[in-house]
């Protein structure tokens, strides 16, 4: 099962992420948990999240980039759900061996991430990558759509199709 942990603060206003989800969910065995719709009061049901994670083979952390980082409910989800004794620490092996992928959309393009001494876009996934590795998960190459501020509908449709193809390719490699 592919589990998409989706953190968009305004899902009803989304263009890029909405198209990605529409495309991905045409595949069988893809489950989406839209955190801002499930938990508008930020009161995360930890047991329900852990139960969904336990059924997943591939976990996707999907969100729009906000201030070079993730929306706050995504961070809270990590803090609460990846608990000691469950995701890490003594007896914390629930996520061991699962795959994880970062799927992110950004308003900016290259110039937005190459800011003088800043090393560029790829380093922005490192806190998530370190978190995943710490929990015994296998980090997959990320999927990103940039320039969403200027992308037209056709470009976003093509990117959303690429997202679906990435999930299909992952399934092909990890079949059985
Ligand atoms: C509070 C806020 C902060 C943002 N910060 C960034 C940023 O640091 N870098 C960037 O490229 N885009 C940034 N954006 C733009 C969003 O990433 C962009 O609108 C989103 O990825 C588009 O996806 P959507 O159509 O699904 O909403 C920000 C948007 C908001 C609302």
mmCIF file of C-alpha atoms and ligand atoms in Angstrom:
data_model
loop_
_atom_site.group_PDB
_atom_site.id
_atom_site.type_symbol
_atom_site.label_atom_id
_atom_site.label_comp_id
_atom_site.label_asym_id
_atom_site.label_seq_id
_atom_site.Cartn_x
_atom_site.Cartn_y
_atom_site.Cartn_z
ATOM 1 C CA UNK A 1 0.000 0.000 0.000
ATOM 2 C CA UNK A 2 1.175 3.512 -0.799
ATOM 3 C CA UNK A 3 0.266 5.980 1.939
ATOM 4 C CA UNK A 4 0.312 9.688 1.124
ATOM 5 C CA UNK A 5 0.595 11.872 4.198
ATOM 6 C CA UNK A 6 -0.675 15.126 2.723
ATOM 7 C CA UNK A 7 -0.173 18.444 4.480
ATOM 8 C CA UNK A 8 -1.690 21.385 2.612
ATOM 9 C CA UNK A 9 -3.025 24.173 4.839
ATOM 10 C CA UNK A 10 -5.557 25.255 2.176
ATOM 11 C CA UNK A 11 -6.367 22.123 0.172
ATOM 12 C CA UNK A 12 -9.375 23.779 -1.451
ATOM 13 C CA UNK A 13 -7.054 26.418 -3.018
ATOM 14 C CA UNK A 14 -4.428 23.969 -4.237
ATOM 15 C CA UNK A 15 -3.615 23.571 -7.941
ATOM 16 C CA UNK A 16 -0.381 21.565 -8.043
ATOM 17 C CA UNK A 17 -0.926 19.233 -5.097
ATOM 18 C CA UNK A 18 -4.547 18.632 -6.009
ATOM 19 C CA UNK A 19 -3.540 17.493 -9.491
ATOM 20 C CA UNK A 20 -0.839 15.253 -8.018
ATOM 21 C CA UNK A 21 -3.363 13.584 -5.735
ATOM 22 C CA UNK A 22 -5.938 13.202 -8.496
ATOM 23 C CA UNK A 23 -3.335 11.489 -10.644
ATOM 24 C CA UNK A 24 -1.859 9.283 -7.900
ATOM 25 C CA UNK A 25 -5.237 8.080 -6.662
ATOM 26 C CA UNK A 26 -6.143 6.641 -10.048
ATOM 27 C CA UNK A 27 -3.748 3.854 -9.023
ATOM 28 C CA UNK A 28 -5.021 1.010 -6.814
ATOM 29 C CA UNK A 29 -3.897 0.735 -3.204
ATOM 30 C CA UNK A 30 -3.078 4.409 -2.737
ATOM 31 C CA UNK A 31 -4.406 5.938 0.478
ATOM 32 C CA UNK A 32 -4.363 9.670 1.218
ATOM 33 C CA UNK A 33 -4.490 11.192 4.672
ATOM 34 C CA UNK A 34 -5.120 14.923 4.305
ATOM 35 C CA UNK A 35 -3.870 16.172 7.642
ATOM 36 C CA UNK A 36 -5.400 19.657 7.561
ATOM 37 C CA UNK A 37 -8.816 18.170 6.750
ATOM 38 C CA UNK A 38 -8.537 15.376 9.329
ATOM 39 C CA UNK A 39 -7.157 17.598 12.048
ATOM 40 C CA UNK A 40 -8.276 21.240 11.618
ATOM 41 C CA UNK A 41 -7.721 21.688 15.357
ATOM 42 C CA UNK A 42 -4.207 20.130 15.145
ATOM 43 C CA UNK A 43 -5.388 17.345 17.483
ATOM 44 C CA UNK A 44 -3.745 14.406 15.709
ATOM 45 C CA UNK A 45 -5.125 10.901 16.270
ATOM 46 C CA UNK A 46 -1.775 9.221 16.857
ATOM 47 C CA UNK A 47 -3.156 5.679 16.965
ATOM 48 C CA UNK A 48 -4.965 6.119 13.637
ATOM 49 C CA UNK A 49 -1.846 7.540 11.999
ATOM 50 C CA UNK A 50 0.333 4.730 13.307
ATOM 51 C CA UNK A 51 -2.201 2.144 12.186
ATOM 52 C CA UNK A 52 -2.155 3.570 8.649
ATOM 53 C CA UNK A 53 1.645 3.660 8.649
ATOM 54 C CA UNK A 54 1.843 0.058 9.770
ATOM 55 C CA UNK A 55 -0.075 -0.995 6.626
ATOM 56 C CA UNK A 56 2.096 1.052 4.245
ATOM 57 C CA UNK A 57 4.991 -0.171 2.121
ATOM 58 C CA UNK A 58 5.766 3.281 0.731
ATOM 59 C CA UNK A 59 5.066 6.415 2.761
ATOM 60 C CA UNK A 60 4.962 9.734 0.900
ATOM 61 C CA UNK A 61 5.305 13.045 2.694
ATOM 62 C CA UNK A 62 3.553 15.431 0.297
ATOM 63 C CA UNK A 63 3.213 19.156 0.900
ATOM 64 C CA UNK A 64 3.715 22.596 -0.600
ATOM 65 C CA UNK A 65 6.980 24.204 0.493
ATOM 66 C CA UNK A 66 6.482 26.979 3.024
ATOM 67 C CA UNK A 67 9.413 29.169 4.012
ATOM 68 C CA UNK A 68 11.893 26.560 2.716
ATOM 69 C CA UNK A 69 10.289 23.973 4.975
ATOM 70 C CA UNK A 70 7.105 22.014 5.650
ATOM 71 C CA UNK A 71 3.718 23.331 6.861
ATOM 72 C CA UNK A 72 3.428 23.237 10.670
ATOM 73 C CA UNK A 73 0.926 20.362 10.867
ATOM 74 C CA UNK A 74 3.356 18.151 8.966
ATOM 75 C CA UNK A 75 6.039 18.912 11.550
ATOM 76 C CA UNK A 76 3.598 18.260 14.402
ATOM 77 C CA UNK A 77 2.623 14.962 12.752
ATOM 78 C CA UNK A 78 6.285 13.907 12.808
ATOM 79 C CA UNK A 79 6.725 15.014 16.409
ATOM 80 C CA UNK A 80 3.637 13.145 17.629
ATOM 81 C CA UNK A 81 3.322 10.092 15.394
ATOM 82 C CA UNK A 82 6.962 9.013 15.165
ATOM 83 C CA UNK A 83 6.976 8.252 18.849
ATOM 84 C CA UNK A 84 9.712 6.832 21.042
ATOM 85 C CA UNK A 85 9.328 3.085 21.501
ATOM 86 C CA UNK A 86 7.314 2.904 18.276
ATOM 87 C CA UNK A 87 9.321 4.590 15.526
ATOM 88 C CA UNK A 88 12.696 4.779 17.275
ATOM 89 C CA UNK A 89 14.409 3.949 20.557
ATOM 90 C CA UNK A 90 13.983 0.777 22.551
ATOM 91 C CA UNK A 91 11.510 -1.502 20.758
ATOM 92 C CA UNK A 92 10.832 1.207 18.180
ATOM 93 C CA UNK A 93 10.947 -0.737 14.957
ATOM 94 C CA UNK A 94 7.484 -0.140 13.461
ATOM 95 C CA UNK A 95 8.831 1.666 10.392
ATOM 96 C CA UNK A 96 11.912 -0.440 9.765
ATOM 97 C CA UNK A 97 12.298 -1.423 6.136
ATOM 98 C CA UNK A 98 9.493 0.801 4.824
ATOM 99 C CA UNK A 99 10.234 3.139 1.933
ATOM 100 C CA UNK A 100 9.636 6.863 2.154
ATOM 101 C CA UNK A 101 9.518 9.602 -0.474
ATOM 102 C CA UNK A 102 9.357 13.386 -0.211
ATOM 103 C CA UNK A 103 6.922 14.937 -2.717
ATOM 104 C CA UNK A 104 7.021 18.714 -2.640
ATOM 105 C CA UNK A 105 5.768 21.639 -4.688
ATOM 106 C CA UNK A 106 7.471 25.011 -4.718
ATOM 107 C CA UNK A 107 6.459 28.408 -6.016
ATOM 108 C CA UNK A 108 10.052 29.266 -6.849
ATOM 109 C CA UNK A 109 12.587 27.839 -9.262
ATOM 110 C CA UNK A 110 16.374 27.538 -9.297
ATOM 111 C CA UNK A 111 17.044 31.190 -8.470
ATOM 112 C CA UNK A 112 14.842 30.878 -5.414
ATOM 113 C CA UNK A 113 17.095 28.190 -3.907
ATOM 114 C CA UNK A 114 20.521 29.319 -5.093
ATOM 115 C CA UNK A 115 20.817 32.211 -2.690
ATOM 116 C CA UNK A 116 24.458 33.219 -2.560
ATOM 117 C CA UNK A 117 26.145 30.745 -0.210
ATOM 118 C CA UNK A 118 23.032 28.594 0.157
ATOM 119 C CA UNK A 119 23.734 25.125 -1.310
ATOM 120 C CA UNK A 120 20.471 24.848 -3.252
ATOM 121 C CA UNK A 121 17.193 22.939 -3.259
ATOM 122 C CA UNK A 122 18.416 19.418 -2.487
ATOM 123 C CA UNK A 123 19.574 20.194 1.060
ATOM 124 C CA UNK A 124 16.054 21.234 2.042
ATOM 125 C CA UNK A 125 14.957 17.600 2.207
ATOM 126 C CA UNK A 126 17.728 16.659 4.621
ATOM 127 C CA UNK A 127 15.782 16.954 7.909
ATOM 128 C CA UNK A 128 13.141 14.606 6.499
ATOM 129 C CA UNK A 129 15.781 12.284 5.114
ATOM 130 C CA UNK A 130 17.602 12.144 8.458
ATOM 131 C CA UNK A 131 14.296 11.522 10.248
ATOM 132 C CA UNK A 132 13.470 8.667 7.893
ATOM 133 C CA UNK A 133 16.892 7.046 8.217
ATOM 134 C CA UNK A 134 16.791 7.413 11.999
ATOM 135 C CA UNK A 135 13.525 5.440 11.951
ATOM 136 C CA UNK A 136 15.046 2.699 9.791
ATOM 137 C CA UNK A 137 13.256 3.724 6.595
ATOM 138 C CA UNK A 138 14.682 3.650 3.096
ATOM 139 C CA UNK A 139 14.815 7.136 1.513
ATOM 140 C CA UNK A 140 13.701 7.224 -2.110
ATOM 141 C CA UNK A 141 14.582 9.943 -4.627
ATOM 142 C CA UNK A 142 12.287 12.906 -4.094
ATOM 143 C CA UNK A 143 9.616 14.194 -6.461
ATOM 144 C CA UNK A 144 9.365 17.966 -6.869
ATOM 145 C CA UNK A 145 7.341 20.387 -8.953
ATOM 146 C CA UNK A 146 8.949 23.823 -9.102
ATOM 147 C CA UNK A 147 7.732 27.163 -10.474
ATOM 148 C CA UNK A 148 4.105 26.449 -9.548
ATOM 149 C CA UNK A 149 3.520 30.232 -9.539
ATOM 150 C CA UNK A 150 4.003 30.305 -13.301
ATOM 151 C CA UNK A 151 3.087 26.770 -14.424
ATOM 152 C CA UNK A 152 0.064 26.564 -16.700
ATOM 153 C CA UNK A 153 -2.569 23.835 -16.372
ATOM 154 C CA UNK A 154 -1.046 21.654 -19.096
ATOM 155 C CA UNK A 155 2.373 21.721 -17.421
ATOM 156 C CA UNK A 156 0.876 20.826 -14.047
ATOM 157 C CA UNK A 157 -1.107 17.997 -15.675
ATOM 158 C CA UNK A 158 2.106 16.645 -17.206
ATOM 159 C CA UNK A 159 3.928 16.887 -13.859
ATOM 160 C CA UNK A 160 1.060 15.115 -12.104
ATOM 161 C CA UNK A 161 1.284 12.321 -14.662
ATOM 162 C CA UNK A 162 5.035 12.093 -13.951
ATOM 163 C CA UNK A 163 4.201 11.697 -10.262
ATOM 164 C CA UNK A 164 1.926 8.777 -11.043
ATOM 165 C CA UNK A 165 4.618 7.237 -13.239
ATOM 166 C CA UNK A 166 7.111 7.522 -10.369
ATOM 167 C CA UNK A 167 4.749 5.591 -8.106
ATOM 168 C CA UNK A 168 4.215 2.968 -10.789
ATOM 169 C CA UNK A 169 7.963 2.629 -11.281
ATOM 170 C CA UNK A 170 8.449 2.249 -7.539
ATOM 171 C CA UNK A 171 5.813 -0.497 -7.517
ATOM 172 C CA UNK A 172 7.430 -2.274 -10.419
ATOM 173 C CA UNK A 173 10.793 -2.374 -8.644
ATOM 174 C CA UNK A 174 9.317 -3.368 -5.269
ATOM 175 C CA UNK A 175 6.802 -5.921 -6.463
ATOM 176 C CA UNK A 176 6.427 -9.163 -4.512
HETATM 177 C C1 LIG B 1 3.215 30.810 3.825
HETATM 178 C C2 LIG B 1 3.797 30.372 2.507
HETATM 179 C C3 LIG B 1 5.152 30.219 2.386
HETATM 180 C C4 LIG B 1 5.721 29.807 1.168
HETATM 181 N N1 LIG B 1 7.071 29.644 1.093
HETATM 182 C C5 LIG B 1 7.640 29.225 -0.064
HETATM 183 C C6 LIG B 1 9.048 29.005 -0.149
HETATM 184 O O1 LIG B 1 9.796 29.160 0.813
HETATM 185 N N2 LIG B 1 9.552 28.607 -1.333
HETATM 186 C C7 LIG B 1 8.777 28.402 -2.443
HETATM 187 O O2 LIG B 1 9.316 28.043 -3.482
HETATM 188 N N3 LIG B 1 7.427 28.586 -2.387
HETATM 189 C C8 LIG B 1 6.844 28.987 -1.221
HETATM 190 N N4 LIG B 1 5.492 29.168 -1.146
HETATM 191 C C9 LIG B 1 4.671 28.868 -2.328
HETATM 192 C C10 LIG B 1 4.066 27.467 -2.265
HETATM 193 O O3 LIG B 1 5.051 26.479 -2.102
HETATM 194 C C11 LIG B 1 3.279 27.196 -3.567
HETATM 195 O O4 LIG B 1 2.247 28.136 -3.636
HETATM 196 C C12 LIG B 1 2.735 25.782 -3.590
HETATM 197 O O5 LIG B 1 3.770 24.848 -3.644
HETATM 198 C C13 LIG B 1 1.810 25.575 -4.769
HETATM 199 O O6 LIG B 1 1.137 24.346 -4.607
HETATM 200 P P1 LIG B 1 -0.461 24.280 -4.581
HETATM 201 O O7 LIG B 1 -0.961 24.744 -5.913
HETATM 202 O O8 LIG B 1 -0.800 22.859 -4.314
HETATM 203 O O9 LIG B 1 -0.925 25.175 -3.453
HETATM 204 C C14 LIG B 1 4.894 29.559 0.053
HETATM 205 C C15 LIG B 1 3.512 29.721 0.181
HETATM 206 C C16 LIG B 1 2.962 30.109 1.385
HETATM 207 C C17 LIG B 1 1.449 30.257 1.502
#
